[in-house]
Coordinates of C-alpha atoms in Angstrom, one line a residue:
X1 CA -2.0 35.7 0.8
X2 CA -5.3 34.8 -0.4
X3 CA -8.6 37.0 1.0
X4 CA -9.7 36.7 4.4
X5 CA -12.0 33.6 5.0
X6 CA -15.7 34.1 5.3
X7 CA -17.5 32.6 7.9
X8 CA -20.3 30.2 7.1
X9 CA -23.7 31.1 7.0
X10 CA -26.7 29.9 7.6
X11 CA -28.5 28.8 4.3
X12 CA -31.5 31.1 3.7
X13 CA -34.8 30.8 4.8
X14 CA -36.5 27.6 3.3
X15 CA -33.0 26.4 1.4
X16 CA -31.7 22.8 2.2
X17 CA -28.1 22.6 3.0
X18 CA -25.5 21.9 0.2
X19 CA -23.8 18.7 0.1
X20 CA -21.6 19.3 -3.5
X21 CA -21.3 22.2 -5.5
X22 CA -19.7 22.1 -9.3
X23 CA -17.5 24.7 -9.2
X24 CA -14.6 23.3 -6.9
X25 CA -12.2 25.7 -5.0
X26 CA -8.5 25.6 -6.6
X27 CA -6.7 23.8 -4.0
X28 CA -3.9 26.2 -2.7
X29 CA -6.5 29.0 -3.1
X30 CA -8.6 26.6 -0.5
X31 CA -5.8 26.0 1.7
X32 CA -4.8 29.7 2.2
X33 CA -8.1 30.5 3.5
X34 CA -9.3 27.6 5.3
X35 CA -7.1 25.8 7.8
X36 CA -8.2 21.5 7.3
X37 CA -8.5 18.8 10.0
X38 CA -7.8 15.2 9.2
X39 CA -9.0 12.1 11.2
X40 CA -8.5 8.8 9.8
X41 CA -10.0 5.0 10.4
X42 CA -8.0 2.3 9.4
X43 CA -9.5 -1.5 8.9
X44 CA -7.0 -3.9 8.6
X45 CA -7.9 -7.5 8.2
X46 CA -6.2 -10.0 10.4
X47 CA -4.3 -13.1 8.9
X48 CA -5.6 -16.0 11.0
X49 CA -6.8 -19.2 9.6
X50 CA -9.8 -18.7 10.9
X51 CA -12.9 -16.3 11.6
X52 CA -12.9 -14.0 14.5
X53 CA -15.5 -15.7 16.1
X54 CA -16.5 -18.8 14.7
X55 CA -14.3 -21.8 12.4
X56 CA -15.1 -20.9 9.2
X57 CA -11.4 -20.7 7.3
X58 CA -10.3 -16.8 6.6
X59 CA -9.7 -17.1 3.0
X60 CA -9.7 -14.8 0.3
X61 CA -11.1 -15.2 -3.3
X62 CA -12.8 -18.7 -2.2
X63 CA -15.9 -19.7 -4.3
X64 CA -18.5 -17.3 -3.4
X65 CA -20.6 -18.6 0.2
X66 CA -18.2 -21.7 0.9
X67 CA -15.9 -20.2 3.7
X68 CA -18.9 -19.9 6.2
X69 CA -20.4 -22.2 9.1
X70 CA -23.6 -21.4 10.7
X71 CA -21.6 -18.8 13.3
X72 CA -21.0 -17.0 10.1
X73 CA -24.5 -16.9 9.1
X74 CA -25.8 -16.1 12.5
X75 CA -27.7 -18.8 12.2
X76 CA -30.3 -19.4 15.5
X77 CA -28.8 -21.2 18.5
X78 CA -25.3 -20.6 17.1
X79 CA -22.9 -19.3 19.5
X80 CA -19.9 -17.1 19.0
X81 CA -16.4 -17.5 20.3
X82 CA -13.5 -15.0 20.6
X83 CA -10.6 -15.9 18.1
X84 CA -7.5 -16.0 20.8
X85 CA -5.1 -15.6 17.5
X86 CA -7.1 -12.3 16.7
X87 CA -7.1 -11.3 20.1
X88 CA -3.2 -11.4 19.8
X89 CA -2.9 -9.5 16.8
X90 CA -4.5 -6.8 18.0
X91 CA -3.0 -6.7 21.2
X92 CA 0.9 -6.8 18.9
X93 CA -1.1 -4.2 16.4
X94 CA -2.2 -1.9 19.7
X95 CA 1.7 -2.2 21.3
X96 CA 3.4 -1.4 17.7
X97 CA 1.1 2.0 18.1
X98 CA 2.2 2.9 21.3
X99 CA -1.1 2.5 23.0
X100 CA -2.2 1.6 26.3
X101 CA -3.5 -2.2 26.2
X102 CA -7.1 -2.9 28.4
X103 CA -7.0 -4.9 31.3
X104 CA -10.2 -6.1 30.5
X105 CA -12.8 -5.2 27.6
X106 CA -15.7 -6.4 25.8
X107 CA -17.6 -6.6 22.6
X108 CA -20.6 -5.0 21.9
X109 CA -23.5 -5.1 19.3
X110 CA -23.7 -2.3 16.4
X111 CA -27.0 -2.6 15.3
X112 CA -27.1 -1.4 12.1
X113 CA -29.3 -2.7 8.8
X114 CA -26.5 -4.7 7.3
X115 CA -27.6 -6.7 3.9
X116 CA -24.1 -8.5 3.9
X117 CA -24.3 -9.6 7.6
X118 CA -27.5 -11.9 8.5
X119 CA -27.7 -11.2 11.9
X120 CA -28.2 -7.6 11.0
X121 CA -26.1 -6.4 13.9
X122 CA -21.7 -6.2 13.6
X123 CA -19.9 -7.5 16.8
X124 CA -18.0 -4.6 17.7
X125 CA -16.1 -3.2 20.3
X126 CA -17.7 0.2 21.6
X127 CA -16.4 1.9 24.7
X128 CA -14.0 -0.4 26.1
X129 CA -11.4 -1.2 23.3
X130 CA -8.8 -3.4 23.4
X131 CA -6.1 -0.5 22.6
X132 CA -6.1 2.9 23.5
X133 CA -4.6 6.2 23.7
X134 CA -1.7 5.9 21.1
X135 CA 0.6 7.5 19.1
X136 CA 2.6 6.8 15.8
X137 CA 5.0 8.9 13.8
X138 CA 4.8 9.2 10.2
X139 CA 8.0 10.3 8.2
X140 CA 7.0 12.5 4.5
X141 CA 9.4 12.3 2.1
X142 CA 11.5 15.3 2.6
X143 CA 12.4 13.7 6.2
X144 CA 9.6 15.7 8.0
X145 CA 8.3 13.9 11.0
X146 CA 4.8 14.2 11.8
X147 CA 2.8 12.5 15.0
X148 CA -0.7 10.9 14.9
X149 CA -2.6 10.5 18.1
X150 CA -4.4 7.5 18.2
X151 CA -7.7 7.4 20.0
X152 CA -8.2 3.8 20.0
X153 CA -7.7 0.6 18.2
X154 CA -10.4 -2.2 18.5
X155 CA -11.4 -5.6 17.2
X156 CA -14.5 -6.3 15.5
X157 CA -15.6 -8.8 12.8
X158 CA -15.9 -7.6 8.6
X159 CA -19.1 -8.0 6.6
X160 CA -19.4 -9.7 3.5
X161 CA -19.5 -8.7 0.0
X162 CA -22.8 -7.4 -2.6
X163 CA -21.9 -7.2 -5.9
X164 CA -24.7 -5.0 -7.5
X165 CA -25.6 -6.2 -11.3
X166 CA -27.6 -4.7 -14.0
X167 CA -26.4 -1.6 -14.1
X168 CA -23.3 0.5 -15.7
X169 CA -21.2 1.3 -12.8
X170 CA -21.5 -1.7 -10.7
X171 CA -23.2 0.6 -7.8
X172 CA -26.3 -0.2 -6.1
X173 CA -27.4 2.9 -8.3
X174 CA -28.8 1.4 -11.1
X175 CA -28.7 -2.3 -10.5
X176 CA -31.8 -4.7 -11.2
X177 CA -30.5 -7.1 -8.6
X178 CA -27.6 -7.8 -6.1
X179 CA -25.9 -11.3 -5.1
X180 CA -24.1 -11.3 -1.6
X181 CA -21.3 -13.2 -1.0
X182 CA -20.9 -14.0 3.1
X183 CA -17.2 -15.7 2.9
X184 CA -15.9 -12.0 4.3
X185 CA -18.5 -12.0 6.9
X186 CA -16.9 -12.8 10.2
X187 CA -13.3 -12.0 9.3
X188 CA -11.3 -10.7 12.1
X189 CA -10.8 -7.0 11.6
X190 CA -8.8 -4.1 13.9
X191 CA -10.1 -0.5 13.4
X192 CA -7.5 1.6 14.2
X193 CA -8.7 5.7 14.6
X194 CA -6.7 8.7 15.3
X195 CA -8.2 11.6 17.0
X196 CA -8.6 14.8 15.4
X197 CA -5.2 15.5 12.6
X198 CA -4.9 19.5 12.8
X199 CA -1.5 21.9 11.3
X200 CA -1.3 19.7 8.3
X201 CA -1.7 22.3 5.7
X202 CA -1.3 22.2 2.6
X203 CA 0.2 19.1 3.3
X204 CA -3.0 17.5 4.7
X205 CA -3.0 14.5 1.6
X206 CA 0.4 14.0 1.6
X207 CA -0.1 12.9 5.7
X208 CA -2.9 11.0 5.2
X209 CA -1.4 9.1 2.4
X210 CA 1.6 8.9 4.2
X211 CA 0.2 7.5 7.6
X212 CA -1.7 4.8 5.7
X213 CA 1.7 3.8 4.1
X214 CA 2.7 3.8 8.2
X215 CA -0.1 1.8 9.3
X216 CA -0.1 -0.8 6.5
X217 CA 4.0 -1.1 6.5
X218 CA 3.4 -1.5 10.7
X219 CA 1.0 -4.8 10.3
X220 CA 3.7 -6.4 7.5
X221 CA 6.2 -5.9 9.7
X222 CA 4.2 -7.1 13.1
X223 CA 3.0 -10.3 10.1
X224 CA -0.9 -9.9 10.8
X225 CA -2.1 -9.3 8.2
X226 CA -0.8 -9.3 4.2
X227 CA -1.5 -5.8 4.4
X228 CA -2.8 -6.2 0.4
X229 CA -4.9 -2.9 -0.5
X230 CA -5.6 -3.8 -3.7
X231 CA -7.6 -7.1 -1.9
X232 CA -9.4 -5.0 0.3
X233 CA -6.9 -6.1 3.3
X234 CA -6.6 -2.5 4.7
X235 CA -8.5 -0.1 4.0
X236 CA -9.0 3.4 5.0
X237 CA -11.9 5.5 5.7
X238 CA -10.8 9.9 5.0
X239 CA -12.4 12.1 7.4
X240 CA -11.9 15.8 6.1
X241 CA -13.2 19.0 7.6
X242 CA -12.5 22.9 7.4
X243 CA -12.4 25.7 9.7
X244 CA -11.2 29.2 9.2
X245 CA -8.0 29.0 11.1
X246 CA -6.3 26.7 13.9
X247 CA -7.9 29.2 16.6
X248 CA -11.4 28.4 15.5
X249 CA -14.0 25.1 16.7
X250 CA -13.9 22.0 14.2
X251 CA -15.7 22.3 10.8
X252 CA -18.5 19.4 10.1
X253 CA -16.5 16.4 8.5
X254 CA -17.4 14.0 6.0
X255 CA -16.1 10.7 6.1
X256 CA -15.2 8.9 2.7
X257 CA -15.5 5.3 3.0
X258 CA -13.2 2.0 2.6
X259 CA -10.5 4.0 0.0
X260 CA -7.8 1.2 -0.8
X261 CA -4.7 2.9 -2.5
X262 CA -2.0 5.6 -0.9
X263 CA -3.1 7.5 -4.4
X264 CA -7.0 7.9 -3.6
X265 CA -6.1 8.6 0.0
X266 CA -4.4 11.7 -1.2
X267 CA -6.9 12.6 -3.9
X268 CA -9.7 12.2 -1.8
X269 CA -8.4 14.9 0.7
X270 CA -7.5 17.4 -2.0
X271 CA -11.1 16.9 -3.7
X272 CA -12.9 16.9 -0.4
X273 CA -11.2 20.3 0.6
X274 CA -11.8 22.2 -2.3
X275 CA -15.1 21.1 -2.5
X276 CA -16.3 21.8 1.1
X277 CA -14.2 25.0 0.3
X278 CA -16.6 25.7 -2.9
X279 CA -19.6 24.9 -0.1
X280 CA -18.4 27.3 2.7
X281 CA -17.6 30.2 -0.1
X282 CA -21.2 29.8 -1.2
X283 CA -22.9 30.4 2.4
X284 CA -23.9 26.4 2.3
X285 CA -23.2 24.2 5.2
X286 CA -21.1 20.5 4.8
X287 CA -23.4 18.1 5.9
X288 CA -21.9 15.2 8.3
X289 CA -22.4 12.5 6.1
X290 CA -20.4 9.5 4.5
X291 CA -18.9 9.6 0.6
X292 CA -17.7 7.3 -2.0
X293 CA -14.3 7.8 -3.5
X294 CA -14.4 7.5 -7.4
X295 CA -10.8 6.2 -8.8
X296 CA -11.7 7.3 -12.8
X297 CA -12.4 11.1 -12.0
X298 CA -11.1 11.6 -8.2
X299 CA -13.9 12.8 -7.0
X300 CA -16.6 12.1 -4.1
X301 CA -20.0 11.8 -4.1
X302 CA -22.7 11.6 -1.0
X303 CA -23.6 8.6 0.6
X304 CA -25.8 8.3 3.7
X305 CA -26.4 11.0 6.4
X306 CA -23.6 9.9 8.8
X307 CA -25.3 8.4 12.0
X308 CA -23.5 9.4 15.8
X309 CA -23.2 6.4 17.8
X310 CA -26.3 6.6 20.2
X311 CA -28.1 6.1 16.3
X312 CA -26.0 2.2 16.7
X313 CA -27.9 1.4 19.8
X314 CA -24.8 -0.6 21.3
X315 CA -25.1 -2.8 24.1
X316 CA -22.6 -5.4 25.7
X317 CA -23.1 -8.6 23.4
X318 CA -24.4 -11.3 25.7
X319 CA -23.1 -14.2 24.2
X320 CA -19.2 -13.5 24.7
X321 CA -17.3 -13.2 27.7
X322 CA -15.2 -9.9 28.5
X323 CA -11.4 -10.3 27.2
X324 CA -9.1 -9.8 29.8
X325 CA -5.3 -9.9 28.3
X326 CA -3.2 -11.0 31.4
X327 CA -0.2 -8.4 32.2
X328 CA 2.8 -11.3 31.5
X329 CA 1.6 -11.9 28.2
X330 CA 1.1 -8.6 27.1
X331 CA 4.7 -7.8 28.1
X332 CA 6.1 -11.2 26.3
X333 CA 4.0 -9.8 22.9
X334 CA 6.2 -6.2 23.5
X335 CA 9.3 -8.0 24.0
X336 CA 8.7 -9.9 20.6
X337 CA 7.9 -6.6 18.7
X338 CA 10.1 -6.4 15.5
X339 CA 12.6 -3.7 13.8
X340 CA 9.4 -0.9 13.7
X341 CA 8.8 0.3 9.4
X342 CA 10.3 3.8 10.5
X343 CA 13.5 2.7 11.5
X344 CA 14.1 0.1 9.0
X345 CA 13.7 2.7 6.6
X346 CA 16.1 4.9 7.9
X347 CA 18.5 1.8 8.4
X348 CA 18.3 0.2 5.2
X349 CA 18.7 3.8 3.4
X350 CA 22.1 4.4 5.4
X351 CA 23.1 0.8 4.5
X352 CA 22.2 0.8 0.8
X353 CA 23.6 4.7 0.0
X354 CA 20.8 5.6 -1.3
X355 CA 19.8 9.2 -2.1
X356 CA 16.2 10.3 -0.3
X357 CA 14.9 10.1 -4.0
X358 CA 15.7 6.8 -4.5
X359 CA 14.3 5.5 -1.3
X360 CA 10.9 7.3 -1.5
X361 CA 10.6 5.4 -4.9
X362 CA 11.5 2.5 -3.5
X363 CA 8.5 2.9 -1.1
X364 CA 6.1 4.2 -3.6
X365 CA 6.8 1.4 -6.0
X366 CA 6.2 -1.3 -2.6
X367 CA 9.8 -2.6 -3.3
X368 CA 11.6 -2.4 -0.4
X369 CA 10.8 -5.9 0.7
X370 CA 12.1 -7.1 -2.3
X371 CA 14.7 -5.2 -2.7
X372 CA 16.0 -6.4 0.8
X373 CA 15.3 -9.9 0.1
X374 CA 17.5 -9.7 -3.2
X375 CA 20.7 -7.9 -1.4
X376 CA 20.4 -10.6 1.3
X377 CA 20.7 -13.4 -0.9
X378 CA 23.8 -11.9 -2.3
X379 CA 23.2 -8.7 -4.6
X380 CA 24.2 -5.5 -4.2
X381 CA 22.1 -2.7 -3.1
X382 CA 22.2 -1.0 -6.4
X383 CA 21.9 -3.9 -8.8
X384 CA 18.6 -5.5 -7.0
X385 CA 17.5 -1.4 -7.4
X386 CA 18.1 -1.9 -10.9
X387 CA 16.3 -5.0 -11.5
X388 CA 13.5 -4.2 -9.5
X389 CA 12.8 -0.3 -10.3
X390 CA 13.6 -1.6 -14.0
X391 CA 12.8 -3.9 -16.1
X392 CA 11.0 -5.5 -13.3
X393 CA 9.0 -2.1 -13.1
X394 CA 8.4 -1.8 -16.5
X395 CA 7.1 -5.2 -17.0
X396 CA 5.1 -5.0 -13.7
X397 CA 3.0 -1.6 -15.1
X398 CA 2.6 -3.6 -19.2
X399 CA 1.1 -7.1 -17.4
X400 CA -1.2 -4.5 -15.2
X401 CA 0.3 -6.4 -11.8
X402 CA 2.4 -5.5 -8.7
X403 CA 5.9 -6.5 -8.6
X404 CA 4.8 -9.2 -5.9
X405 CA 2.8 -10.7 -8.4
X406 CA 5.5 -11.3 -11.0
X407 CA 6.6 -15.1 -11.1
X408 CA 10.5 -14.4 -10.5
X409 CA 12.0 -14.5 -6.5
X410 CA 14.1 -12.4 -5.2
X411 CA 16.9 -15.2 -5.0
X412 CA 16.4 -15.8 -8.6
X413 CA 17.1 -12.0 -9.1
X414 CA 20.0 -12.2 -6.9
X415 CA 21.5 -15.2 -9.0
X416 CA 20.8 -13.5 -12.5
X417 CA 22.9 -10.9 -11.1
X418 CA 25.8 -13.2 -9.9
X419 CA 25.9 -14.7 -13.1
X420 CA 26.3 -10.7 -15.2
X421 CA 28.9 -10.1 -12.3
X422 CA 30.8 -13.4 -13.3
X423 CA 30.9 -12.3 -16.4
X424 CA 29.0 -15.5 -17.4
X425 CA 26.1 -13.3 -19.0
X426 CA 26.1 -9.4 -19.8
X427 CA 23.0 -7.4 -19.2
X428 CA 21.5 -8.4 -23.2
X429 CA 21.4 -11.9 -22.2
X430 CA 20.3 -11.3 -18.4
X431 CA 17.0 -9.7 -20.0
X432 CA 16.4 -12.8 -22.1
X433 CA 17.6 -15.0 -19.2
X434 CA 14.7 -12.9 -17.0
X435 CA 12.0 -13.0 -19.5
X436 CA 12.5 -17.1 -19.2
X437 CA 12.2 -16.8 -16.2
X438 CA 9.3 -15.2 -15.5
X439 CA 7.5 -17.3 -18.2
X440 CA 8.0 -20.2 -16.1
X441 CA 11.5 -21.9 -17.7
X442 CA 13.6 -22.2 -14.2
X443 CA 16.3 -20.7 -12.7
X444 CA 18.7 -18.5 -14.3
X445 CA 21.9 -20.5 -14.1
X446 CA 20.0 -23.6 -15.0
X447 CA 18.5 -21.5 -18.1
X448 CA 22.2 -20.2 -19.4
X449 CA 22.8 -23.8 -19.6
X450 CA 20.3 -25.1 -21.1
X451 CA 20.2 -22.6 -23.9
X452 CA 24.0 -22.0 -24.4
X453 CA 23.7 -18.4 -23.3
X454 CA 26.8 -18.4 -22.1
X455 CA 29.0 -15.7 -23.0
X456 CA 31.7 -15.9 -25.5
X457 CA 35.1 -15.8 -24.2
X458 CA 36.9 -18.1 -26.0
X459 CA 39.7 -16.4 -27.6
X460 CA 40.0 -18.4 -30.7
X461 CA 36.0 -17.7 -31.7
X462 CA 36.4 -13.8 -30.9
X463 CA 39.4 -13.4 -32.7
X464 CA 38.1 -15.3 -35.9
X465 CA 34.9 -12.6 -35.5
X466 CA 37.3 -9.8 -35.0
X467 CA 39.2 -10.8 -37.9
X468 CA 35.7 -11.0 -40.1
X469 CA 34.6 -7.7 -38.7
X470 CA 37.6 -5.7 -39.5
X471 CA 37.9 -7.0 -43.1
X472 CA 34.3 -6.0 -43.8
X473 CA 34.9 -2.1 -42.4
X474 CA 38.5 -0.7 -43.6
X475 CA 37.3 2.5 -43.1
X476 CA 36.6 2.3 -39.6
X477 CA 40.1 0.4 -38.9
X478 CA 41.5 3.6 -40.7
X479 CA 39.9 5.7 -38.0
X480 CA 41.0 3.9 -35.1
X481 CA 44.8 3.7 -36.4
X482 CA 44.1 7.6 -36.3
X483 CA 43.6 7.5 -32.6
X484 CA 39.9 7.5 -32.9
X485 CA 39.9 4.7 -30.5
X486 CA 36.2 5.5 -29.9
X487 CA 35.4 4.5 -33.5
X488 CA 35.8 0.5 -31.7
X489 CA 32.0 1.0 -30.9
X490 CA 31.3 0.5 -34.7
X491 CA 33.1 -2.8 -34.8
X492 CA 31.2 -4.1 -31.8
X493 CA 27.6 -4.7 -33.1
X494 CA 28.8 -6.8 -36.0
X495 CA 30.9 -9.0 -33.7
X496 CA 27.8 -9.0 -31.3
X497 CA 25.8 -9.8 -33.5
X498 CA 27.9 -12.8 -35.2
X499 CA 28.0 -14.3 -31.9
X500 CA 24.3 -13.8 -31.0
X501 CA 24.9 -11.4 -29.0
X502 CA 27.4 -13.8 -26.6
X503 CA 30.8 -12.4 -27.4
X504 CA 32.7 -10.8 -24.2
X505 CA 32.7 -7.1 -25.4
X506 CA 35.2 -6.0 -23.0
X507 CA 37.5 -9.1 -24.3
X508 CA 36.7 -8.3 -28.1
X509 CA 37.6 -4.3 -27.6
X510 CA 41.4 -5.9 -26.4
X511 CA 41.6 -8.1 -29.3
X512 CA 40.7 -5.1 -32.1
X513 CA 43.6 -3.3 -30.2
X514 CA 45.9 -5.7 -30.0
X515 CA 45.5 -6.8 -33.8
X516 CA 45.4 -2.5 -34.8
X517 CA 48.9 -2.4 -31.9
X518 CA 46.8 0.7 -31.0
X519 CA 46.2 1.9 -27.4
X520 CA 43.6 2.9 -25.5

């Protein structure tokens, strides 16, 4: 039981409110004594080939200011029009969420001073959004089931991209100048936000990590989006407060902008509580403001004063018609709905055997896809584990990348591991065979080929290795006619290695016993 939580108070006379403090609460010691509310935004950019409201091709790492038409630009006497793609994702996005789907809605104007948008105002939707009045639940990994209301999930466009130079950190802080790259400006986005997260605990990062996961599993499953954080393709924005328990109002939250990895979702709510914890402690009051995650230390730091909405100035945009999603249609998209992330899971887990543990490392290592893939085109569930939470792991965290990234297919996998199976290759060769592979050399039967990787089975080569091997160690022959049949291991690596490594070990170990008329 930790002491009973103070209540905030008023800064003193002629003090400014604190927005940071440096001595940060201890977590648990913050959690015992204040009770913490989540609230989550989620940006997910939508896969279409095009813009959200003009022509310009949605591509990502394009030269910089090429994917853009005038529409983009906001150019005068341009005029926008509604994506009908977009309009479909989000209406598939807002059905996978269990929301209520608008008859009819509209866009509105944000105005807002945006550097990376030329019109200076974001299309947005404001108070009639396509989706509303949701729910999703999110599964932690000990099997706990935990439900998000969502408020609302709208369409709106992205802005583009500053890259601040000059300085040390790559912040606007700093810099002697700033280039702007517009390709991203225009790009079809869906904001999802949940209302108010309370009873999360001390649990509160693990459930916002963990409905990220949700959310970003939910659009690679619905296929609107790639769903990439480390692109920038989802990406979430924390909203933290404190109170000082469940029966008492909402605390003032912060909101910590555009964090792209389950990791800084977590370590952004258990920085933010312990420090508005070190700010309530002290008497100060959290200001309502945005913050910017920092991935080398894990910590926030202050932004801008948050503005409410009436600060936007909305009004209905002009230039675009309402959207009006007709009843048929919307029922056709439900009836298309796949296999949901939640209940693949639990599916696939049943299917595959595996323990809880080796699931929720599946997950965190973003290899169930893979691993699906690979049992599908003929593995076994706990070989394509092996590969992939293996050496396919481990050479995943030396090149720096995401298994995705790594130049092998889950079919290729799937065949490298037909081929140990066969017996053709044992797992020594299989690792050379892979590391071909992935350098670019083919496919792995095609490689065994090629190189003469084969294994050795041939009796007549074995046996004239066996022979050599137990001329040049009497001693361990002795051992083994003395029933220390274990002793075989000894005679092994200087077969293997006589044969590069090719010889059929389970084939050699019969011949040694057959020649020593010892058994097993």
């Amino acid at each position: 039981m930790g002491r009973p939580a103070p209540g905030p108070r008023p800064p003193a006379e002629g003090s400014l409110p604190v927005s940071s403090v440096e001595n940060l609460v201890d977590y648990d010691d913050a959690i015992a004594r204040y009770d913490p509310v989540l609230g989550i935004e989620v940006h997910v950019e939508l896969g279409t080939a095009t813009k959200m409201f003009d022509g310009a091709p949605n591509v990502f790492a394009a030269e910089p200011n090429t994917a853009i038409t005038p529409v983009s630009l906001g150019l005068p006497g341009t005029l926008p029009v509604v994506n009908g793609k977009a309009v479909e994702y989000a209406i598939r996005i807002g059905l996978a969420l269990n929301c209520s789907i608008a008859e009819t809605c509209r866009f509105s104007r944000k105005q807002y001073f945006y550097p990376d948008l030329t019109k200076n105002f974001q299309t947005s939707q404001y108070d009639e959004p396509i989706a509303y009045d949701g729910w999703v639940d999110v599964e932690l990994d000990d099997g706990e089931i935990v439900r998000v209301d969502i408020e609302r999930a709208h369409m709106e466009e992205d802005a583009g991209k500053s890259t601040h130079l000059g300085g040390a950190t790559g912040r606007i802080q700093g810099a002697t100048h700033s280039l702007v790259d517009y390709n991203r400006a225009g790009v079809p986005l869906v904001e999802i936000v949940t209302r108010p997260i309370p009873g999360t605990g001390a649990r509160a990062p693990e459930v916002a990590a963990a409905y990220v996961r949700t959310l970003r599993d939910i659009f690679r499953a619905l296929d609107v989006s790639e769903a990439r954080m480390e692109r920038g393709n989802v990406r979430a924005d924390v909203n933290i407060s404190l109170r000082a328990d469940p029966s008492a109002p909402l605390g003032t939250r912060t909101e910590t902008k555009n964090v792209n990895s389950f990791r800084a979702v977590d370590r952004t709510v258990r920085f933010e509580i312990s420090r508005q914890a070190g700010i309530l402690d002290e008497g100060g009051s959290v200001i309502q403001e945005t913050r910017h995650f920092h991935e080398e230390d894990g910590t926030t730091s202050a932004g801008r004063v948050k503005s409410d909405a009436e600060d936007y100035r909305y009004f209905p945009e002009p230039d675009l018609v309402p959207v009006a999603p007709a009843r048929e249609w919307v029922e056709e998209l439900r009836a298309t709905l796949p296999e949901l992330p939640t209940a693949r899971r639990r599916r696939l887990r049943e299917a595959w055997g595996y323990s809880d543990l080796e699931m929720r490392d599946v997950l965190n290592a973003d290899a169930l896809d893979l691993i699906e893939a690979t049992v599908t085109a003929g593995a076994s569930a706990q070989s394509a584990r092996k590969w992939w939470m293996g050496e396919l792991a481990r050479i995943a965290r030396e090149q720096a990348v995401t298994l995705d990234d790594l130049a092998v297919t889950p079919a290729q996998v799937a065949e490298l591991q037909g081929l140990v199976d066969a017996k053709k290759i044992n797992d020594k060769i299989a690792r050379t065979v892979l590391s071909t592979v992935l350098s670019g050399g083919g496919d792995p039967a095609a490689i065994v080929e090629a190189e003469g990787l084969a294994v050795v089975s041939d009796d007549s080569v074995l046996t004239a290795a066996v022979d050599q091997a137990l001329a040049d160690n009497p001693d361990v022959v002795e051992k083994i006619r003395g029933g220390k049949v274990q002793a075989i291991g000894a005679l092994i690596g200087p077969i293997m290695k006589a044969t590069r490594g090719q010889a059929d070990a389970g084939r050699v170990r019969e011949i040694i016993l057959e020649k020593l008329d010892v058994q097993a």
